[in-house]
mmCIF file of C-alpha atoms in Angstrom:
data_model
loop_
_atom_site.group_PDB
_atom_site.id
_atom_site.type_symbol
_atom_site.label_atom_id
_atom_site.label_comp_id
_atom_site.label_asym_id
_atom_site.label_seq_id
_atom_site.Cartn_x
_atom_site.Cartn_y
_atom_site.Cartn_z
ATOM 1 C CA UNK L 501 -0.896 2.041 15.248
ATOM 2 C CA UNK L 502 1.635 -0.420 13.846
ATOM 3 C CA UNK L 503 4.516 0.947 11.921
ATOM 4 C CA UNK L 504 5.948 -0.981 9.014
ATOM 5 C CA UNK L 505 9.063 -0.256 6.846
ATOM 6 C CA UNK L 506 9.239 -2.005 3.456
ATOM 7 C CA UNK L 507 11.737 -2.003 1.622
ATOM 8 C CA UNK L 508 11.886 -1.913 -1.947
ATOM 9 C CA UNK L 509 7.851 -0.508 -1.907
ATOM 10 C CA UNK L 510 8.012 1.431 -5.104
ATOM 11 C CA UNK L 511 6.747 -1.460 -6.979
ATOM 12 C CA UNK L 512 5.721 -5.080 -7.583
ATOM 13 C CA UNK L 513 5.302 -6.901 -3.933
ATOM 14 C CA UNK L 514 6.486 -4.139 -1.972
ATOM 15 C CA UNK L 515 4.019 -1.649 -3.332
ATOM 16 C CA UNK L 516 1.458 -4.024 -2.831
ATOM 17 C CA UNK L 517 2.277 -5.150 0.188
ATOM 18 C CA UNK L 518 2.162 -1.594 1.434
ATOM 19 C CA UNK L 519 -1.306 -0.837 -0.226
ATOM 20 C CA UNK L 520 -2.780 -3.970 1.572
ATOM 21 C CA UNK L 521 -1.146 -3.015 5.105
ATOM 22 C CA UNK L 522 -2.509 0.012 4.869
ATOM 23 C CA UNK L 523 -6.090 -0.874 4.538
ATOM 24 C CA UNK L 524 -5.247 -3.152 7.329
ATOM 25 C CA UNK L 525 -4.672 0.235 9.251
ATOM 26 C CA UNK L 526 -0.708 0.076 9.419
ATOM 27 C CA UNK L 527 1.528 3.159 8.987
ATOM 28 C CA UNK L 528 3.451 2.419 6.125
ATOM 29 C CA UNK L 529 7.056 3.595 5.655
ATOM 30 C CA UNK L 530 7.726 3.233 1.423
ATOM 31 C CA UNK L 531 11.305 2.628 1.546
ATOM 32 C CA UNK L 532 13.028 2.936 -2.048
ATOM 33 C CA UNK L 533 16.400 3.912 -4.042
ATOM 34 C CA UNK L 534 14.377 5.755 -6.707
ATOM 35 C CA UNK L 535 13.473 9.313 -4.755
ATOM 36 C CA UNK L 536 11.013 10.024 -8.228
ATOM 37 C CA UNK L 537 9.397 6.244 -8.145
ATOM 38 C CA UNK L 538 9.734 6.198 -4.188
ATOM 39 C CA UNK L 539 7.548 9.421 -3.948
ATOM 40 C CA UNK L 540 4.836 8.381 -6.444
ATOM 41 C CA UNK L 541 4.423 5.258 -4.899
ATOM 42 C CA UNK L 542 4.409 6.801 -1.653
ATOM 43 C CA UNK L 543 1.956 9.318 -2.851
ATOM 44 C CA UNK L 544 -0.681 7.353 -4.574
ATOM 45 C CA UNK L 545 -1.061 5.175 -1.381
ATOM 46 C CA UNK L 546 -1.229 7.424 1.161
ATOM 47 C CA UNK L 547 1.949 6.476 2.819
ATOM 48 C CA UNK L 548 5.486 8.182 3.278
ATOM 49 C CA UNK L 549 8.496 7.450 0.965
ATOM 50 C CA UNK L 550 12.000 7.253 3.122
ATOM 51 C CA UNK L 551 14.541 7.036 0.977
ATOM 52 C CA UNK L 552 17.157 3.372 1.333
ATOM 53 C CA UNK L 553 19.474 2.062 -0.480
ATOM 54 C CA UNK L 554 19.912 -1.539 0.667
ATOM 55 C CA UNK L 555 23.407 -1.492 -0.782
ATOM 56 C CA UNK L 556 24.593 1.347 0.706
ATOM 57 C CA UNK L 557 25.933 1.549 4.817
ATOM 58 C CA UNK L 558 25.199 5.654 4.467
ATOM 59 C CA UNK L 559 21.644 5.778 2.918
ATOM 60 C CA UNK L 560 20.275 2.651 5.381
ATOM 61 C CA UNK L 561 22.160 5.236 7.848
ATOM 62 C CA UNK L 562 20.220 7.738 7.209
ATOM 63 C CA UNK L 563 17.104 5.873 6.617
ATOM 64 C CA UNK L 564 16.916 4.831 10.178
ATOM 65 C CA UNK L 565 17.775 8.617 11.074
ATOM 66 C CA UNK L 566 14.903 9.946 9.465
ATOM 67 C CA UNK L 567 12.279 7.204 10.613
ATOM 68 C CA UNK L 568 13.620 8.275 14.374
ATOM 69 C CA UNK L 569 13.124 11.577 13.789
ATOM 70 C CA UNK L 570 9.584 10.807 12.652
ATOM 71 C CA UNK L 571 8.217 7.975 13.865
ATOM 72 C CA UNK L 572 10.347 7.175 16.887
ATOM 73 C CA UNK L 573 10.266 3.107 16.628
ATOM 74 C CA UNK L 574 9.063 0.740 13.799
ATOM 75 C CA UNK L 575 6.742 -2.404 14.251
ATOM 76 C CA UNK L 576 7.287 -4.224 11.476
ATOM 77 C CA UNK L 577 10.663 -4.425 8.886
ATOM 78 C CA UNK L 578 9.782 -6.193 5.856
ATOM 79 C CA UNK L 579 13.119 -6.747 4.234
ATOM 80 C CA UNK L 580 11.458 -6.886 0.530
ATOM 81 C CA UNK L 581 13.852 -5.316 -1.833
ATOM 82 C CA UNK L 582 15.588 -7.861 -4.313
ATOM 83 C CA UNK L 583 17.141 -8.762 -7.731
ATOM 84 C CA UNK L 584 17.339 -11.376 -9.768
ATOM 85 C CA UNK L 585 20.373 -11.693 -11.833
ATOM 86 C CA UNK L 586 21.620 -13.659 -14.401
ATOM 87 C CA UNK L 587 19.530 -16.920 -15.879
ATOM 88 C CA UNK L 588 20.778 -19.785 -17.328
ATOM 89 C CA UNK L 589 24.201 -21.141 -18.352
ATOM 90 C CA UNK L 590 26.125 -20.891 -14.652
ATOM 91 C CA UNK L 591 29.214 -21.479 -16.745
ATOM 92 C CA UNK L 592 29.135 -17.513 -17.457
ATOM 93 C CA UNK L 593 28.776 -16.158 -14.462
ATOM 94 C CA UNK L 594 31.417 -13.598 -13.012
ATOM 95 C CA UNK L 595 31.963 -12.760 -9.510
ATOM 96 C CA UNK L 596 30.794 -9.368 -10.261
ATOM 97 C CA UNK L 597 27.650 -10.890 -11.036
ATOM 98 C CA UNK L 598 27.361 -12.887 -7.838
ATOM 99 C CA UNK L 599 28.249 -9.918 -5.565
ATOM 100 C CA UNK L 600 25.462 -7.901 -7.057
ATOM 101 C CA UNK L 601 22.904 -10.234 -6.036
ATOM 102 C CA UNK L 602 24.339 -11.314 -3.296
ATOM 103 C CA UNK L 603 25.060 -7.356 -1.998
ATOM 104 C CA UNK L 604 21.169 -6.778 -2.211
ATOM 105 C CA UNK L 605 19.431 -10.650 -1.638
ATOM 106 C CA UNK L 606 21.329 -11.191 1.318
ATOM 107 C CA UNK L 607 24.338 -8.590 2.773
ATOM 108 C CA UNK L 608 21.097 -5.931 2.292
ATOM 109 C CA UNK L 609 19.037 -7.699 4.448
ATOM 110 C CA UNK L 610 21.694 -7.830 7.386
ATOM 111 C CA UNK L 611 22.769 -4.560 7.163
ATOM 112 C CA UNK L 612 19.152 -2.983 6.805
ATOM 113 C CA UNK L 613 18.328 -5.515 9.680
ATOM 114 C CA UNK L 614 21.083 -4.905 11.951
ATOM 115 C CA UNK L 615 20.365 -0.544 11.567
ATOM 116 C CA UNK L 616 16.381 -1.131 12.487
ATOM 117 C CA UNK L 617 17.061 -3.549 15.545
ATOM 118 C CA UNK L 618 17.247 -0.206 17.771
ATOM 119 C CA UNK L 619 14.408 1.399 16.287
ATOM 120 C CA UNK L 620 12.537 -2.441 16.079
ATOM 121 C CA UNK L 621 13.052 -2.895 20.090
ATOM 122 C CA UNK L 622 11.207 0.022 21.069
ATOM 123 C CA UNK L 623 7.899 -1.794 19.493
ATOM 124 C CA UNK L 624 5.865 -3.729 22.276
ATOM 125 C CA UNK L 625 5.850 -6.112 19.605
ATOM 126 C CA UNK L 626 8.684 -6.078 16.748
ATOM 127 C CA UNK L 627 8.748 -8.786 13.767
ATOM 128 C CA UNK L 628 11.191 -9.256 11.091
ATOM 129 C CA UNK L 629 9.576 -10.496 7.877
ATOM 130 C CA UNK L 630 12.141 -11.899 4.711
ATOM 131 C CA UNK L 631 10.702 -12.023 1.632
ATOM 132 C CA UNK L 632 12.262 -15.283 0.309
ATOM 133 C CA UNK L 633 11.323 -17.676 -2.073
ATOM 134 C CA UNK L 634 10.862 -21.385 -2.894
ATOM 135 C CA UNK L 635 13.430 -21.256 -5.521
ATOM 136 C CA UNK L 636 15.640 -21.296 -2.298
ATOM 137 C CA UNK L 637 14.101 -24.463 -1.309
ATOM 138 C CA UNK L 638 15.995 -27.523 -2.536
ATOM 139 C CA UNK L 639 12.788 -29.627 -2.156
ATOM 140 C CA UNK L 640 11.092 -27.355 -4.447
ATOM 141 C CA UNK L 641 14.029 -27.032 -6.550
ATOM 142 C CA UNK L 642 14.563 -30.773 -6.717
ATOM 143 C CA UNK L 643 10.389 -31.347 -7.579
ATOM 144 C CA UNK L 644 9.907 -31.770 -11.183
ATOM 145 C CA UNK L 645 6.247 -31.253 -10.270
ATOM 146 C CA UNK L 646 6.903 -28.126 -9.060
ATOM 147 C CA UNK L 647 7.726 -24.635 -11.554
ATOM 148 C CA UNK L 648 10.904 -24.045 -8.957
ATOM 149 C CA UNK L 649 12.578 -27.092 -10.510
ATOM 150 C CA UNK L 650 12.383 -25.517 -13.921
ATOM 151 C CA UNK L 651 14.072 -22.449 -13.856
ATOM 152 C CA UNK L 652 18.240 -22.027 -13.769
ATOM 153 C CA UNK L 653 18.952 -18.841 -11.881
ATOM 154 C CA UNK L 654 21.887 -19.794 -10.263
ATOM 155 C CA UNK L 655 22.566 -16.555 -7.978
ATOM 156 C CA UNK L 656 18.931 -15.985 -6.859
ATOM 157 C CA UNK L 657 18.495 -19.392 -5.720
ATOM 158 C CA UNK L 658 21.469 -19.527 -3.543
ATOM 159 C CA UNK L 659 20.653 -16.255 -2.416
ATOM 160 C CA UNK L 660 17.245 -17.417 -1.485
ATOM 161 C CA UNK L 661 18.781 -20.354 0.240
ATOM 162 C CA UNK L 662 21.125 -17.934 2.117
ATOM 163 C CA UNK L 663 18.191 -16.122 3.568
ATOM 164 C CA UNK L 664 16.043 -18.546 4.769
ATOM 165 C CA UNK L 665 18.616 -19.965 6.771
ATOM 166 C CA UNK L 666 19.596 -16.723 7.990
ATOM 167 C CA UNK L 667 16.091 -16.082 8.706
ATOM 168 C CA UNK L 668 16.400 -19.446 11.070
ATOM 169 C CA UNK L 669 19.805 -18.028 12.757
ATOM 170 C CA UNK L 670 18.141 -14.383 13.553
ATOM 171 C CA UNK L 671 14.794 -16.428 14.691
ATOM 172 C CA UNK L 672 16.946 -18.429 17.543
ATOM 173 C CA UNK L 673 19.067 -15.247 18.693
ATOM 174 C CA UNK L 674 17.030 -12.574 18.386
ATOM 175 C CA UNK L 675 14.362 -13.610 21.220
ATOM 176 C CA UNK L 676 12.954 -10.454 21.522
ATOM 177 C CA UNK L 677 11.807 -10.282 17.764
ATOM 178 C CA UNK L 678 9.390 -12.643 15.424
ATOM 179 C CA UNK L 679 11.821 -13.507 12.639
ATOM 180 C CA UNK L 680 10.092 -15.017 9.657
ATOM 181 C CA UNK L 681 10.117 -15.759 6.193
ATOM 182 C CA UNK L 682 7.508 -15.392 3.106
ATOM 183 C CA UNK L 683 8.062 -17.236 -0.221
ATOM 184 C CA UNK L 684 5.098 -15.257 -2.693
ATOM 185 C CA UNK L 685 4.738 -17.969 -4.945
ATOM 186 C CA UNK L 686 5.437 -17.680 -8.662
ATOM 187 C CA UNK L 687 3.798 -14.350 -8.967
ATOM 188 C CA UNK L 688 3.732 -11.941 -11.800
ATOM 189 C CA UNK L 689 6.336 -9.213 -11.462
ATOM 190 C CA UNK L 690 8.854 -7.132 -13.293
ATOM 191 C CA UNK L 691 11.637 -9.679 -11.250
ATOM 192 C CA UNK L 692 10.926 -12.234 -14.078
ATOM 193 C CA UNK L 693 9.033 -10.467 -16.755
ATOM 194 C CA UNK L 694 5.601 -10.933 -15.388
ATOM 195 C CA UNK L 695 5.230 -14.119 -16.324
ATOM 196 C CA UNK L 696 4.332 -15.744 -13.058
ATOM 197 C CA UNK L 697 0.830 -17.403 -12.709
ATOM 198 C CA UNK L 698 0.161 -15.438 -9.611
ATOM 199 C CA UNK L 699 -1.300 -11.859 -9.296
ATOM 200 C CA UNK L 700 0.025 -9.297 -7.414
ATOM 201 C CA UNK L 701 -2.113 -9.798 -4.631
ATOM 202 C CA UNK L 702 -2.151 -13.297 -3.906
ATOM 203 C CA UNK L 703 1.657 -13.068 -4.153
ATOM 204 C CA UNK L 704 1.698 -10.973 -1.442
ATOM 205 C CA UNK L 705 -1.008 -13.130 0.890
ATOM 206 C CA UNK L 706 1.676 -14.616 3.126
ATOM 207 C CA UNK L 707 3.818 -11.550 3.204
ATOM 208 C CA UNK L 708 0.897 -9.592 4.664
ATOM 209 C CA UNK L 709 -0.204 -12.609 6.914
ATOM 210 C CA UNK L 710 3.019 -12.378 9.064
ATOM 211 C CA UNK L 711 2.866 -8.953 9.039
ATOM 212 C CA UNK L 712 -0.649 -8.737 10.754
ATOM 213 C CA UNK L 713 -0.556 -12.008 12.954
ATOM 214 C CA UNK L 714 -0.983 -11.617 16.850
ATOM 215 C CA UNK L 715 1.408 -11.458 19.651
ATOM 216 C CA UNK L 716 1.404 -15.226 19.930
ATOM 217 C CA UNK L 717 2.727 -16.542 16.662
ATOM 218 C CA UNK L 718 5.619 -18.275 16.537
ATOM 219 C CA UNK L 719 8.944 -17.544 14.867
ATOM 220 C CA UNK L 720 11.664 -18.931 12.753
ATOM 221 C CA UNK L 721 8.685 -19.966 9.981
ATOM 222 C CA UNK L 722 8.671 -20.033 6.254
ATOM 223 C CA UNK L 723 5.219 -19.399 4.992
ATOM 224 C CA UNK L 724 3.661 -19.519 1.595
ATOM 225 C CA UNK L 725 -0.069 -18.548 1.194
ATOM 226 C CA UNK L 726 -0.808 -22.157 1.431
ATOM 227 C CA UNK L 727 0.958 -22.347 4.736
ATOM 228 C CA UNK L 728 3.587 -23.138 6.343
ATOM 229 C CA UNK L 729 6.896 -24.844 4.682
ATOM 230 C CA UNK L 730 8.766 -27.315 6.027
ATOM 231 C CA UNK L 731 12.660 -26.210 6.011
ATOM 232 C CA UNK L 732 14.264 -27.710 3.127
#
């Protein structure tokens, strides 16, 4: 039975994500800041809520503590939780505002990372899936065909852009894991008012294809549900 911790699950592409794995016949570890949203979500899929906050050194902690005591290992860490912060004018931006997306879009995703890795290598077959975007991309961002190019959201771009390339540094030293990263598309979410063309579902396609792909696939990727993306 492959084990998979999401985090941020309680909603949007985490919740979905989870639902899907599920059916796919994964055990499915709801990992969310809200206990009340955490446990409903957890709940209504048939999956167990462990409480994380991302942000926090003592909740991931303690997170890792109670999937130990449960579980024993994890299979799969999809590092899912996110925010989007502020849009438009860059010229207002504070530092506070950078170091709250940054703190959850990026510094979350090493320090949930680096508290699985002992729980991730006792998996015959551990992957690491970041759930990026192609706002990150400066192809896509650069591509007045493209919806990417069309949007000014200064901090989640670059921290976007932060973790696909970290995604490429963990791929190349951690050789014992599959390191790879998803970019959902423009889907409709609460992240950006549900306005995205995308449904739930298919924003969640490539997210739930790197979570279920065999032994031999590679690592270092960035996928979409189209395929894969070239690093740009």
């Amino acid at each position: 039975m492959t084990i998979t911790f999401i985090t941020g699950a309680n909603k949007g592409l985490g919740r979905e994500t989870a639902r899907r794995l599920i059916e796919y016949g994964h055990t499915v570890l709801v990992g969310a800041r809200d206990r009340e949203q955490g446990e409903e979500a957890a709940a209504a899929l048939g999956a167990r809520h462990v409480p994380i906050d991302v942000t926090d050194d003592a909740s991931v902690a303690a997170a890792v503590a109670n999937v130990a005591e449960h579980e024993g290992r994890i299979d799969v860490l999809i590092n899912n939780a996110g925010v989007h912060g502020p849009v438009g004018d860059p010229g207002d931006l504070t530092a506070a505002d950078a170091r709250a997306v940054l703190e959850v879009n990026v510094i979350g995703v090493v320090r949930t990372t680096t508290a699985f890795l002992p729980l991730l290598r006792r998996s015959d077959a551990p992957a690491i899936i970041n759930v990026s975007s192609g706002m990150g991309s400066l192809a896509f961002t650069h591509d007045p065909g493209r919806p990417e190019s069309h949007v000014i959201a200064p901090l989640y771009t670059s921290s976007k852009a932060a973790l696909t390339m970290l995604t490429t540094q963990y791929a190349k030293g951690l050789k014992d894991i599959r390191v790879n990263a998803a970019d959902p598309g423009y889907t409709a979410t609460d992240l950006n008012g549900h306005s995205g063309p995308q449904t739930v579902a298919e924003g969640t396609d490539a997210i739930v294809a790197l979570a279920t792909e065999g032994l031999g696939a590679g690592t270092g990727r960035f996928v979409s549900r189209h395929g894969e993306i070239a690093w740009s």
